Coordinates of N, CA and C in Angstrom, one line a residue:
M1 N -1.0 38.8 -46.4 CA -1.8 37.6 -46.4 C -1.0 36.4 -46.2
C2 N -1.5 35.4 -45.5 CA -0.8 34.2 -45.2 C -0.8 33.3 -46.5
G3 N 0.4 32.9 -46.8 CA 0.5 32.0 -48.0 C -0.1 30.6 -47.7
T4 N -0.4 30.3 -46.5 CA -1.0 29.0 -46.2 C -2.5 29.1 -46.0
C5 N -3.0 30.1 -45.1 CA -4.4 30.1 -44.8 C -5.1 31.3 -45.2
G6 N -4.4 32.3 -45.8 CA -5.1 33.5 -46.3 C -5.4 34.5 -45.2
C7 N -5.0 34.3 -44.0 CA -5.3 35.3 -42.9 C -4.5 36.5 -42.9
A8 N -5.0 37.6 -42.5 CA -4.2 38.8 -42.5 C -3.6 38.9 -41.1
E9 N -2.4 39.5 -41.1 CA -1.7 39.7 -39.8 C -1.0 41.0 -39.9
E10 N -1.9 42.1 -39.6 CA -1.4 43.4 -39.8 C -1.3 44.2 -38.5
A11 N -2.1 43.7 -37.5 CA -2.2 44.5 -36.2 C -1.9 43.6 -35.1
G12 N -1.4 44.2 -34.0 CA -1.2 43.4 -32.8 C 0.0 42.6 -32.8
G13 N 0.4 42.2 -31.6 CA 1.6 41.3 -31.4 C 1.2 40.3 -30.4
T14 N 2.3 39.6 -29.9 CA 2.1 38.5 -29.0 C 2.0 39.1 -27.6
R15 N 1.1 38.6 -26.7 CA 1.1 39.0 -25.3 C 1.1 37.8 -24.5
I16 N 2.0 37.7 -23.5 CA 2.1 36.6 -22.6 C 1.5 37.1 -21.2
V17 N 0.5 36.4 -20.7 CA -0.2 36.8 -19.5 C -0.1 35.6 -18.5
M18 N 0.6 35.8 -17.4 CA 0.6 34.8 -16.4 C -0.4 35.2 -15.3
L19 N -1.3 34.3 -14.9 CA -2.3 34.6 -14.0 C -1.9 34.2 -12.5
R20 N -2.1 35.1 -11.6 CA -1.9 34.8 -10.2 C -3.1 33.9 -9.7
E21 N -2.9 33.4 -8.5 CA -4.0 32.6 -7.9 C -5.3 33.3 -7.8
D22 N -5.2 34.7 -7.6 CA -6.5 35.5 -7.5 C -7.1 35.8 -8.8
G23 N -6.4 35.4 -9.9 CA -6.9 35.6 -11.2 C -6.4 36.9 -11.9
A24 N -5.7 37.7 -11.2 CA -5.2 38.9 -11.8 C -4.0 38.6 -12.6
P25 N -3.8 39.3 -13.7 CA -2.6 39.1 -14.5 C -1.3 39.5 -13.8
E26 N -0.3 38.6 -13.8 CA 0.9 38.9 -13.2 C 1.7 39.9 -14.0
H27 N 1.7 39.7 -15.3 CA 2.2 40.7 -16.3 C 1.5 40.4 -17.6
G28 N 1.6 41.4 -18.5 CA 1.0 41.2 -19.8 C 1.6 42.2 -20.7
H29 N 2.8 41.9 -21.2 CA 3.5 42.8 -22.0 C 3.4 42.4 -23.5
P30 N 3.1 43.3 -24.4 CA 3.1 43.0 -25.8 C 4.5 42.9 -26.3
H31 N 4.7 41.9 -27.2 CA 5.9 41.8 -27.9 C 5.7 42.0 -29.4
P32 N 6.7 42.5 -30.1 CA 6.5 42.5 -31.6 C 6.3 41.1 -32.1
D33 N 5.6 40.9 -33.1 CA 5.4 39.6 -33.7 C 6.8 38.9 -33.8
P34 N 7.0 37.8 -33.1 CA 8.4 37.3 -33.0 C 9.0 36.6 -34.2
H35 N 8.2 36.4 -35.2 CA 8.9 35.8 -36.4 C 8.3 36.5 -37.7
P36 N 9.1 36.6 -38.7 CA 8.5 37.2 -39.9 C 7.7 36.2 -40.6
H37 N 6.4 36.3 -40.4 CA 5.5 35.3 -41.0 C 5.6 35.3 -42.6
P38 N 5.3 34.1 -43.2 CA 5.3 34.1 -44.6 C 4.3 35.2 -45.2
H39 N 3.2 35.5 -44.4 CA 2.2 36.4 -45.0 C 2.8 37.8 -45.0
E40 N 3.8 38.2 -44.2 CA 4.4 39.5 -44.2 C 5.3 39.6 -45.4
C41 N 5.7 38.5 -46.0 CA 6.7 38.6 -47.1 C 6.1 38.1 -48.4
R42 N 4.8 38.0 -48.4 CA 4.2 37.5 -49.7 C 4.5 38.3 -50.9
Q43 N 4.9 37.7 -52.0 CA 5.2 38.4 -53.2 C 4.1 38.2 -54.2
P44 N 4.1 39.0 -55.3 CA 3.0 38.7 -56.3 C 3.1 37.3 -56.8
S45 N 1.9 36.8 -57.2 CA 1.8 35.5 -57.8 C 2.8 35.3 -58.9
G46 N 3.5 34.2 -58.7 CA 4.6 33.8 -59.7 C 5.9 34.2 -59.3
A47 N 6.0 35.0 -58.2 CA 7.4 35.4 -57.7 C 8.0 34.2 -57.1
G48 N 9.3 34.1 -57.3 CA 10.0 32.9 -56.8 C 10.5 33.0 -55.4
G49 N 10.4 34.2 -54.8 CA 11.0 34.3 -53.4 C 10.1 33.8 -52.3
T50 N 8.8 33.6 -52.5 CA 7.9 33.3 -51.4 C 8.3 32.0 -50.8
V51 N 8.5 31.0 -51.6 CA 8.7 29.6 -51.0 C 10.0 29.7 -50.2
T52 N 11.1 30.3 -50.7 CA 12.3 30.4 -50.0 C 12.2 31.1 -48.7
I53 N 11.4 32.2 -48.6 CA 11.2 32.9 -47.4 C 10.5 32.0 -46.4
E54 N 9.4 31.3 -46.9 CA 8.7 30.5 -46.0 C 9.6 29.4 -45.4
Q55 N 10.5 28.8 -46.2 CA 11.4 27.8 -45.8 C 12.3 28.3 -44.7
K56 N 12.8 29.6 -44.9 CA 13.7 30.2 -43.9 C 12.9 30.4 -42.5
V57 N 11.6 30.8 -42.6 CA 10.8 31.0 -41.4 C 10.7 29.7 -40.7
L58 N 10.4 28.7 -41.4 CA 10.2 27.4 -40.7 C 11.5 26.8 -40.2
A59 N 12.6 27.1 -40.9 CA 13.9 26.6 -40.4 C 14.3 27.3 -39.1
K60 N 14.0 28.6 -39.0 CA 14.3 29.3 -37.8 C 13.4 28.8 -36.7
N61 N 12.1 28.5 -37.0 CA 11.2 28.0 -36.0 C 11.7 26.6 -35.5
D62 N 12.1 25.8 -36.4 CA 12.5 24.4 -36.0 C 13.7 24.5 -35.1
L63 N 14.6 25.4 -35.4 CA 15.8 25.5 -34.5 C 15.4 25.9 -33.1
L64 N 14.5 26.9 -33.0 CA 14.0 27.3 -31.6 C 13.2 26.1 -31.0
A65 N 12.5 25.4 -31.8 CA 11.7 24.3 -31.2 C 12.6 23.2 -30.7
E66 N 13.7 22.9 -31.3 CA 14.7 22.0 -30.8 C 15.3 22.4 -29.4
R67 N 15.5 23.7 -29.3 CA 16.0 24.3 -28.0 C 14.9 24.1 -27.0
N68 N 13.6 24.4 -27.3 CA 12.6 24.1 -26.4 C 12.5 22.7 -25.9
R69 N 12.6 21.8 -26.9 CA 12.5 20.4 -26.7 C 13.6 19.9 -25.7
T70 N 14.8 20.4 -26.0 CA 16.0 20.1 -25.1 C 15.7 20.6 -23.7
W71 N 15.3 21.8 -23.6 CA 15.0 22.4 -22.3 C 14.0 21.6 -21.5
M72 N 12.9 21.2 -22.2 CA 11.9 20.4 -21.5 C 12.4 19.0 -21.2
T73 N 13.1 18.4 -22.1 CA 13.6 17.0 -21.9 C 14.5 17.0 -20.6
D74 N 15.4 18.0 -20.5 CA 16.3 18.0 -19.4 C 15.5 18.1 -18.1
R75 N 14.3 18.6 -18.1 CA 13.5 18.8 -16.9 C 12.4 17.8 -16.7
G76 N 12.4 16.8 -17.7 CA 11.3 15.8 -17.6 C 9.9 16.3 -17.9
V77 N 9.8 17.5 -18.6 CA 8.5 18.1 -18.9 C 8.1 17.5 -20.3
V78 N 6.9 17.0 -20.3 CA 6.3 16.4 -21.5 C 5.2 17.3 -22.0
A79 N 5.4 17.9 -23.2 CA 4.4 18.8 -23.8 C 3.6 18.2 -24.8
V80 N 2.3 18.4 -24.8 CA 1.3 17.9 -25.7 C 0.6 19.0 -26.4
N81 N 0.7 19.1 -27.7 CA 0.2 20.2 -28.5 C -1.2 19.8 -29.0
M82 N -2.2 20.5 -28.5 CA -3.6 20.2 -28.8 C -4.1 21.2 -29.9
M83 N -4.6 20.6 -31.0 CA -5.0 21.4 -32.1 C -6.4 21.0 -32.6
S84 N -7.1 22.0 -33.1 CA -8.4 21.7 -33.7 C -9.0 22.9 -34.3
S85 N -10.2 22.8 -34.9 CA -11.0 23.9 -35.4 C -11.5 24.6 -34.1
P86 N -11.9 25.9 -34.2 CA -12.6 26.6 -33.1 C -13.8 25.8 -32.7
G87 N -14.1 25.7 -31.4 CA -15.3 25.1 -31.0 C -15.3 23.6 -30.9
A88 N -14.2 22.9 -31.2 CA -14.2 21.4 -31.1 C -14.2 20.9 -29.7
G89 N -13.9 21.7 -28.7 CA -14.0 21.3 -27.3 C -12.7 21.1 -26.6
K90 N -11.6 21.8 -27.1 CA -10.3 21.7 -26.5 C -10.3 22.1 -25.1
T91 N -10.8 23.3 -24.8 CA -10.8 23.8 -23.5 C -11.6 23.0 -22.5
T92 N -12.7 22.5 -22.9 CA -13.5 21.6 -22.0 C -12.8 20.3 -21.7
L93 N -12.1 19.8 -22.7 CA -11.3 18.5 -22.5 C -10.2 18.8 -21.5
L94 N -9.6 20.0 -21.7 CA -8.5 20.3 -20.8 C -9.0 20.5 -19.4
E95 N -10.1 21.2 -19.2 CA -10.6 21.3 -17.8 C -10.8 20.0 -17.2
R96 N -11.4 19.0 -17.9 CA -11.6 17.7 -17.3 C -10.3 17.0 -17.1
A97 N -9.3 17.1 -18.0 CA -8.0 16.4 -17.8 C -7.2 17.0 -16.7
V98 N -7.1 18.3 -16.5 CA -6.3 18.8 -15.4 C -6.9 18.5 -14.1
T99 N -8.3 18.4 -14.0 CA -8.9 18.1 -12.8 C -8.7 16.6 -12.5
D100 N -8.8 15.7 -13.5 CA -8.7 14.3 -13.3 C -7.3 13.8 -13.1
L101 N -6.3 14.5 -13.7 CA -5.0 14.1 -13.7 C -4.1 14.8 -12.6
G102 N -4.6 15.8 -12.0 CA -3.8 16.6 -11.1 C -3.2 15.9 -10.0
G103 N -3.8 14.8 -9.5 CA -3.2 14.0 -8.5 C -2.2 13.0 -8.9
R104 N -2.1 12.8 -10.2 CA -1.2 11.7 -10.7 C 0.2 12.3 -11.0
R105 N 0.3 13.5 -11.6 CA 1.5 14.1 -11.9 C 1.3 15.6 -12.0
P106 N 2.3 16.5 -11.9 CA 2.1 17.9 -12.0 C 1.6 18.2 -13.4
V107 N 0.6 19.1 -13.5 CA 0.0 19.5 -14.8 C 0.1 21.0 -14.9
A108 N 0.5 21.5 -16.1 CA 0.5 22.9 -16.4 C -0.1 23.1 -17.8
V109 N -0.6 24.3 -18.1 CA -1.3 24.6 -19.3 C -0.8 25.9 -19.9
I110 N -0.6 25.9 -21.3 CA -0.4 27.1 -22.0 C -1.6 27.2 -23.0
E111 N -2.3 28.4 -22.8 CA -3.5 28.7 -23.6 C -3.1 29.6 -24.8
G112 N -3.5 29.2 -26.0 CA -3.2 30.1 -27.1 C -4.5 30.6 -27.8
D113 N -4.7 31.9 -27.9 CA -5.8 32.5 -28.5 C -5.4 33.8 -29.1
Q114 N -6.2 34.3 -30.1 CA -5.8 35.6 -30.6 C -6.0 36.7 -29.6
E115 N -7.1 36.7 -28.9 CA -7.4 37.7 -27.9 C -8.1 37.1 -26.6
T116 N -8.2 37.9 -25.6 CA -8.8 37.5 -24.3 C -8.0 36.5 -23.5
R117 N -8.4 36.4 -22.2 CA -7.8 35.3 -21.4 C -8.9 34.5 -20.8
L118 N -10.0 34.4 -21.6 CA -11.2 33.6 -21.1 C -10.9 32.2 -20.8
D119 N -10.1 31.5 -21.8 CA -9.8 30.1 -21.6 C -8.8 29.9 -20.4
A120 N -7.9 30.8 -20.3 CA -6.9 30.7 -19.2 C -7.7 30.8 -17.9
D121 N -8.6 31.7 -17.8 CA -9.4 31.9 -16.6 C -10.2 30.6 -16.2
R122 N -10.7 29.9 -17.2 CA -11.4 28.7 -17.0 C -10.4 27.6 -16.4
I123 N -9.2 27.5 -17.0 CA -8.2 26.6 -16.5 C -7.8 27.0 -15.1
R124 N -7.6 28.3 -14.8 CA -7.1 28.7 -13.5 C -8.0 28.3 -12.4
R125 N -9.3 28.3 -12.7 CA -10.3 28.0 -11.7 C -10.2 26.5 -11.3
T126 N -9.5 25.7 -12.0 CA -9.3 24.3 -11.6 C -8.2 24.2 -10.6
G127 N -7.4 25.3 -10.5 CA -6.2 25.2 -9.6 C -4.9 24.9 -10.3
C128 N -5.0 24.8 -11.7 CA -3.9 24.4 -12.5 C -3.1 25.7 -12.8
A129 N -1.7 25.6 -12.9 CA -0.9 26.7 -13.3 C -1.1 26.9 -14.8
V130 N -1.3 28.1 -15.2 CA -1.7 28.4 -16.6 C -1.1 29.7 -17.0
V131 N -0.7 29.8 -18.3 CA -0.3 31.1 -18.9 C -1.0 31.3 -20.2
Q132 N -1.5 32.5 -20.5 CA -2.2 32.8 -21.7 C -1.3 33.5 -22.7
V133 N -1.3 33.0 -23.9 CA -0.5 33.6 -25.0 C -1.6 34.1 -26.0
N134 N -1.6 35.5 -26.1 CA -2.5 36.1 -27.1 C -1.6 36.5 -28.3
T135 N -2.0 36.0 -29.5 CA -1.2 36.1 -30.7 C -1.6 37.3 -31.5
G136 N -2.5 38.2 -31.0 CA -3.0 39.3 -31.9 C -3.7 38.7 -33.1
A137 N -3.3 39.1 -34.2 CA -4.0 38.6 -35.5 C -3.3 37.3 -35.9
G138 N -2.3 36.8 -35.2 CA -1.7 35.6 -35.6 C -2.6 34.3 -35.5
C139 N -2.4 33.4 -36.4 CA -3.3 32.2 -36.5 C -2.7 31.0 -35.9
H140 N -1.6 31.0 -35.1 CA -1.0 29.8 -34.5 C 0.0 30.2 -33.5
L141 N 0.4 29.3 -32.6 CA 1.5 29.5 -31.8 C 2.8 29.1 -32.6
D142 N 3.9 29.6 -32.2 CA 5.2 29.1 -32.8 C 6.2 28.9 -31.6
A143 N 7.4 28.5 -32.0 CA 8.4 28.1 -31.0 C 8.9 29.2 -30.2
E144 N 8.9 30.4 -30.7 CA 9.4 31.5 -29.9 C 8.3 31.9 -28.9
M145 N 7.0 31.9 -29.3 CA 6.0 32.1 -28.3 C 6.0 31.0 -27.2
M146 N 6.3 29.8 -27.6 CA 6.4 28.7 -26.7 C 7.5 28.9 -25.7
R147 N 8.6 29.4 -26.2 CA 9.8 29.7 -25.3 C 9.4 30.8 -24.3
D148 N 8.7 31.8 -24.7 CA 8.3 32.9 -23.8 C 7.3 32.4 -22.8
A149 N 6.4 31.5 -23.2 CA 5.4 31.0 -22.3 C 6.1 30.1 -21.3
L150 N 7.0 29.3 -21.7 CA 7.8 28.4 -20.8 C 8.5 29.2 -19.7
T151 N 9.1 30.3 -20.1 CA 9.8 31.2 -19.2 C 8.8 31.8 -18.2
A152 N 7.7 32.2 -18.6 CA 6.7 32.8 -17.7 C 6.1 31.7 -16.8
L153 N 5.8 30.5 -17.3 CA 5.1 29.5 -16.6 C 6.1 28.7 -15.7
S154 N 7.3 28.4 -16.2 CA 8.3 27.6 -15.4 C 7.7 26.3 -14.8
P155 N 7.3 25.4 -15.7 CA 6.6 24.2 -15.2 C 7.5 23.4 -14.3
A156 N 6.9 22.7 -13.4 CA 7.7 21.9 -12.4 C 8.3 20.7 -13.2
E157 N 9.4 20.2 -12.6 CA 10.1 19.0 -13.2 C 9.1 17.9 -13.2
G158 N 9.1 17.1 -14.3 CA 8.2 16.0 -14.5 C 6.8 16.3 -14.8
S159 N 6.5 17.6 -15.2 CA 5.2 18.0 -15.5 C 4.7 17.5 -16.8
L160 N 3.4 17.3 -16.9 CA 2.6 17.2 -18.2 C 2.2 18.6 -18.6
L161 N 2.7 19.1 -19.7 CA 2.4 20.4 -20.1 C 1.4 20.4 -21.3
M162 N 0.2 20.8 -21.1 CA -0.8 20.8 -22.1 C -0.9 22.1 -22.8
V163 N -0.7 22.1 -24.1 CA -0.7 23.4 -24.9 C -1.9 23.4 -25.8
E164 N -2.8 24.4 -25.6 CA -4.0 24.6 -26.4 C -3.6 25.6 -27.5
N165 N -3.5 25.1 -28.7 CA -3.1 26.0 -29.8 C -4.3 26.8 -30.3
V166 N -4.0 27.8 -31.1 CA -5.1 28.6 -31.7 C -6.0 27.8 -32.5
G167 N -7.3 28.0 -32.5 CA -8.2 27.2 -33.3 C -8.0 27.4 -34.8
N168 N -7.5 26.4 -35.4 CA -7.1 26.5 -36.8 C -6.6 25.1 -37.3
L169 N -7.1 24.6 -38.4 CA -6.7 23.3 -38.9 C -5.6 23.4 -39.9
V170 N -5.0 24.5 -40.1 CA -3.9 24.6 -41.1 C -2.6 25.0 -40.5
C171 N -2.4 26.2 -40.1 CA -1.1 26.7 -39.7 C -0.5 26.0 -38.5
P172 N -1.2 25.7 -37.4 CA -0.6 25.1 -36.3 C 0.2 23.8 -36.6
A173 N -0.3 23.1 -37.6 CA 0.4 21.9 -38.0 C 1.8 22.1 -38.6
L174 N 2.1 23.3 -39.1 CA 3.3 23.6 -39.7 C 4.4 24.0 -38.8
F175 N 4.0 24.5 -37.5 CA 5.0 25.1 -36.6 C 5.3 24.2 -35.4
D176 N 6.4 23.5 -35.4 CA 6.9 22.7 -34.3 C 7.1 23.6 -33.1
L177 N 6.6 23.2 -31.9 CA 6.8 24.0 -30.7 C 7.9 23.4 -29.8
G178 N 8.3 22.2 -30.1 CA 9.2 21.5 -29.3 C 8.4 20.4 -28.4
E179 N 7.2 20.2 -28.8 CA 6.3 19.3 -28.0 C 6.7 17.8 -28.2
R180 N 6.3 17.0 -27.3 CA 6.5 15.6 -27.4 C 5.5 14.9 -28.4
S181 N 4.2 15.4 -28.3 CA 3.2 14.8 -29.1 C 2.2 15.8 -29.6
K182 N 1.5 15.5 -30.7 CA 0.5 16.3 -31.2 C -0.9 15.6 -31.1
V183 N -1.9 16.3 -30.6 CA -3.2 15.7 -30.6 C -4.2 16.6 -31.4
V184 N -4.9 16.0 -32.3 CA -5.9 16.7 -33.1 C -7.3 16.3 -32.6
I185 N -8.1 17.3 -32.3 CA -9.5 17.1 -31.8 C -10.4 17.5 -33.0
I186 N -11.4 16.6 -33.3 CA -12.4 16.9 -34.2 C -13.7 16.5 -33.5
S187 N -14.7 17.4 -33.6 CA -16.0 17.1 -32.9 C -17.0 16.5 -33.9
V188 N -17.9 15.8 -33.4 CA -18.9 15.2 -34.3 C -19.9 16.2 -34.9
T189 N -19.8 17.4 -34.5 CA -20.6 18.5 -35.2 C -19.9 19.0 -36.4
E190 N -18.7 18.5 -36.7 CA -18.0 18.8 -37.9 C -18.2 17.7 -39.0
G191 N -17.6 17.9 -40.1 CA -17.8 16.9 -41.2 C -17.0 15.7 -41.0
T192 N -17.5 14.6 -41.4 CA -16.8 13.3 -41.4 C -15.6 13.4 -42.2
D193 N -15.6 14.2 -43.3 CA -14.5 14.2 -44.2 C -13.4 15.2 -43.9
K194 N -13.4 15.8 -42.7 CA -12.4 16.8 -42.3 C -10.9 16.3 -42.5
P195 N -10.6 15.0 -42.2 CA -9.2 14.5 -42.4 C -8.8 14.6 -43.8
L196 N -9.7 14.5 -44.8 CA -9.4 14.5 -46.2 C -9.2 16.0 -46.6
K197 N -10.0 16.9 -46.0 CA -9.9 18.3 -46.4 C -8.7 19.0 -45.8
Y198 N -8.3 18.5 -44.7 CA -7.1 19.1 -44.0 C -6.1 18.0 -43.7
P199 N -5.5 17.4 -44.8 CA -4.7 16.2 -44.6 C -3.4 16.5 -43.8
Y200 N -2.8 17.7 -44.0 CA -1.5 17.9 -43.3 C -1.7 17.9 -41.8
M201 N -2.7 18.5 -41.3 CA -3.0 18.5 -39.8 C -3.2 17.0 -39.3
F202 N -4.0 16.2 -40.0 CA -4.2 14.9 -39.5 C -3.0 14.0 -39.7
A203 N -2.2 14.3 -40.8 CA -1.0 13.5 -41.0 C 0.0 13.7 -39.9
A204 N 0.0 14.9 -39.3 CA 1.0 15.3 -38.3 C 0.6 14.8 -36.9
A205 N -0.6 14.3 -36.7 CA -1.2 13.9 -35.4 C -0.6 12.6 -34.9
D206 N -0.3 12.5 -33.6 CA 0.0 11.3 -32.9 C -1.2 10.6 -32.4
L207 N -2.2 11.4 -32.1 CA -3.5 10.9 -31.6 C -4.6 11.8 -32.1
I208 N -5.8 11.2 -32.5 CA -6.9 12.0 -32.9 C -8.1 11.7 -31.9
L209 N -8.6 12.7 -31.3 CA -9.8 12.6 -30.4 C -11.0 13.0 -31.2
I210 N -12.0 12.1 -31.3 CA -13.3 12.5 -31.9 C -14.2 12.8 -30.7
N211 N -14.4 14.1 -30.5 CA -15.1 14.6 -29.3 C -16.6 14.8 -29.5
K212 N -17.3 15.0 -28.4 CA -18.7 15.3 -28.3 C -19.5 14.1 -28.8
S213 N -19.0 12.9 -28.4 CA -19.7 11.6 -28.8 C -21.2 11.6 -28.3
D214 N -21.4 12.3 -27.2 CA -22.8 12.4 -26.7 C -23.8 13.0 -27.6
L215 N -23.3 13.7 -28.7 CA -24.2 14.3 -29.6 C -24.4 13.4 -30.9
L216 N -23.8 12.3 -30.9 CA -23.9 11.4 -32.1 C -25.4 11.1 -32.5
P217 N -26.3 10.9 -31.5 CA -27.7 10.6 -32.0 C -28.3 11.7 -32.7
H218 N -27.7 12.9 -32.6 CA -28.4 14.1 -33.1 C -27.7 14.7 -34.3
V219 N -26.7 14.1 -34.8 CA -25.9 14.7 -35.9 C -25.6 13.6 -37.0
D220 N -25.3 14.0 -38.2 CA -25.0 13.1 -39.2 C -23.4 13.0 -39.3
F221 N -22.9 12.0 -38.5 CA -21.4 11.9 -38.4 C -21.1 10.4 -38.3
D222 N -20.2 9.9 -39.1 CA -19.9 8.5 -39.1 C -18.5 8.4 -38.5
V223 N -18.4 7.9 -37.3 CA -17.1 7.8 -36.5 C -16.2 6.9 -37.3
E224 N -16.6 5.7 -37.7 CA -15.7 4.8 -38.4 C -15.2 5.3 -39.7
Q225 N -16.1 6.0 -40.4 CA -15.6 6.6 -41.7 C -14.6 7.7 -41.5
C226 N -14.8 8.5 -40.5 CA -13.9 9.5 -40.1 C -12.5 8.9 -39.8
A227 N -12.5 7.9 -39.0 CA -11.3 7.2 -38.6 C -10.6 6.6 -39.8
Q228 N -11.4 6.1 -40.8 CA -10.8 5.6 -42.0 C -10.1 6.7 -42.8
H229 N -10.8 7.8 -42.9 CA -10.2 8.9 -43.6 C -8.9 9.4 -42.9
A230 N -8.9 9.4 -41.6 CA -7.7 9.8 -40.9 C -6.6 8.9 -41.2
R231 N -6.9 7.6 -41.2 CA -5.8 6.6 -41.4 C -5.4 6.6 -42.9
S232 N -6.2 7.1 -43.8 CA -5.8 7.2 -45.2 C -4.6 8.2 -45.4
V233 N -4.5 9.2 -44.5 CA -3.4 10.1 -44.5 C -2.4 9.9 -43.5
N234 N -2.7 9.0 -42.5 CA -1.8 8.8 -41.3 C -2.1 7.3 -40.9
P235 N -1.5 6.3 -41.5 CA -1.9 4.9 -41.3 C -1.8 4.5 -39.9
D236 N -0.8 5.0 -39.1 CA -0.5 4.5 -37.8 C -1.2 5.3 -36.7
V237 N -2.0 6.3 -37.0 CA -2.5 7.2 -36.0 C -3.5 6.4 -35.1
R238 N -3.5 6.8 -33.9 CA -4.5 6.2 -32.9 C -5.7 7.2 -32.9
V239 N -6.9 6.6 -32.9 CA -8.2 7.4 -32.9 C -9.0 6.9 -31.7
L240 N -9.4 7.9 -30.9 CA -10.3 7.6 -29.7 C -11.5 8.5 -29.8
T241 N -12.7 7.9 -29.4 CA -13.9 8.6 -29.4 C -14.2 9.0 -27.9
V242 N -14.4 10.3 -27.7 CA -14.5 10.8 -26.3 C -15.7 11.7 -26.2
S243 N -16.1 12.0 -25.0 CA -17.0 13.1 -24.6 C -16.6 13.8 -23.4
A244 N -16.2 15.0 -23.5 CA -15.9 15.8 -22.3 C -17.1 16.1 -21.4
T245 N -18.3 15.9 -21.9 CA -19.5 16.1 -21.2 C -19.8 14.9 -20.3
T246 N -19.8 13.7 -20.9 CA -20.2 12.5 -20.2 C -19.0 11.7 -19.6
G247 N -17.8 12.0 -20.1 CA -16.6 11.3 -19.7 C -16.3 10.1 -20.5
E248 N -17.1 9.8 -21.5 CA -16.9 8.6 -22.3 C -15.5 8.6 -23.0
G249 N -14.8 7.6 -22.9 CA -13.5 7.4 -23.5 C -12.3 8.2 -22.9
L250 N -12.6 9.0 -21.9 CA -11.5 9.8 -21.3 C -10.5 9.0 -20.6
A251 N -10.8 7.9 -20.0 CA -9.9 7.0 -19.4 C -8.8 6.5 -20.4
H252 N -9.3 6.2 -21.6 CA -8.3 5.8 -22.6 C -7.4 6.9 -23.0
W253 N -7.9 8.1 -23.1 CA -7.1 9.3 -23.4 C -6.0 9.5 -22.3
Y254 N -6.5 9.3 -21.0 CA -5.5 9.5 -19.9 C -4.5 8.4 -19.9
D255 N -4.9 7.2 -20.3 CA -3.8 6.2 -20.4 C -2.8 6.5 -21.5
W256 N -3.3 7.1 -22.6 CA -2.4 7.5 -23.6 C -1.4 8.6 -23.1
L257 N -2.0 9.6 -22.4 CA -1.2 10.6 -21.9 C -0.1 10.1 -20.9
A258 N -0.5 9.1 -20.1 CA 0.5 8.5 -19.2 C 1.6 7.8 -19.9
E259 N 1.4 7.4 -21.1 CA 2.5 6.8 -21.9 C 3.5 7.8 -22.5
Q260 N 3.1 9.1 -22.4 CA 4.0 10.2 -23.0 C 5.0 10.6 -22.0
R261 N 6.2 10.0 -22.2 CA 7.3 10.3 -21.2 C 8.5 10.8 -22.0

């Protein structure tokens, strides 16, 4: 069991799937789970070794993340790690972004999910280069998965690399991938108090997108209160209200992405 989120990780491993232009997988080979998760080493309550093991896991991940960061910096690749609960609208936002930004600079996508390549198929149909990372029972991407995805994808120099992490508001915040920036998406169909309930995620964010603003007339969600909650854990964070359906606020998001160099 995961010491952070309580998820089980007993079966499956990581699978990297690169899609050809015709949609067929170029390869899809399973790897053993590439890092010893804290959940694999969990000791009985009160045992002193759990925290030490978790620190070692994160230290190894951070070392690999710095290597990823150097590799991307040397090639002018800017990675943005997109994180949210399941269903907040990450993939739809990505579809809009890669279509709208494709003419401005090279764009590539890494899709993270436990299973299937459904989201990668959606991105591929826009014409964007994409690789799918299936984590099996894993609840987040990590730096080693990112390295393998970079090897498969080989993004062009100067690319904007959009990384859609596994839907989860806990573990993805703990694992640096080597990205330039972190974006957290919250939809108006979620609770206004999410930043208070999941403070580490929102504290790690460089940008917060409040998505599905077109649904505001139909839900009980206070945008300003949510922004205040977010700034209570991250005083300098920028908050934008957007709709992937109507396009509201997307120009401001694209301006922010253009600043990520």
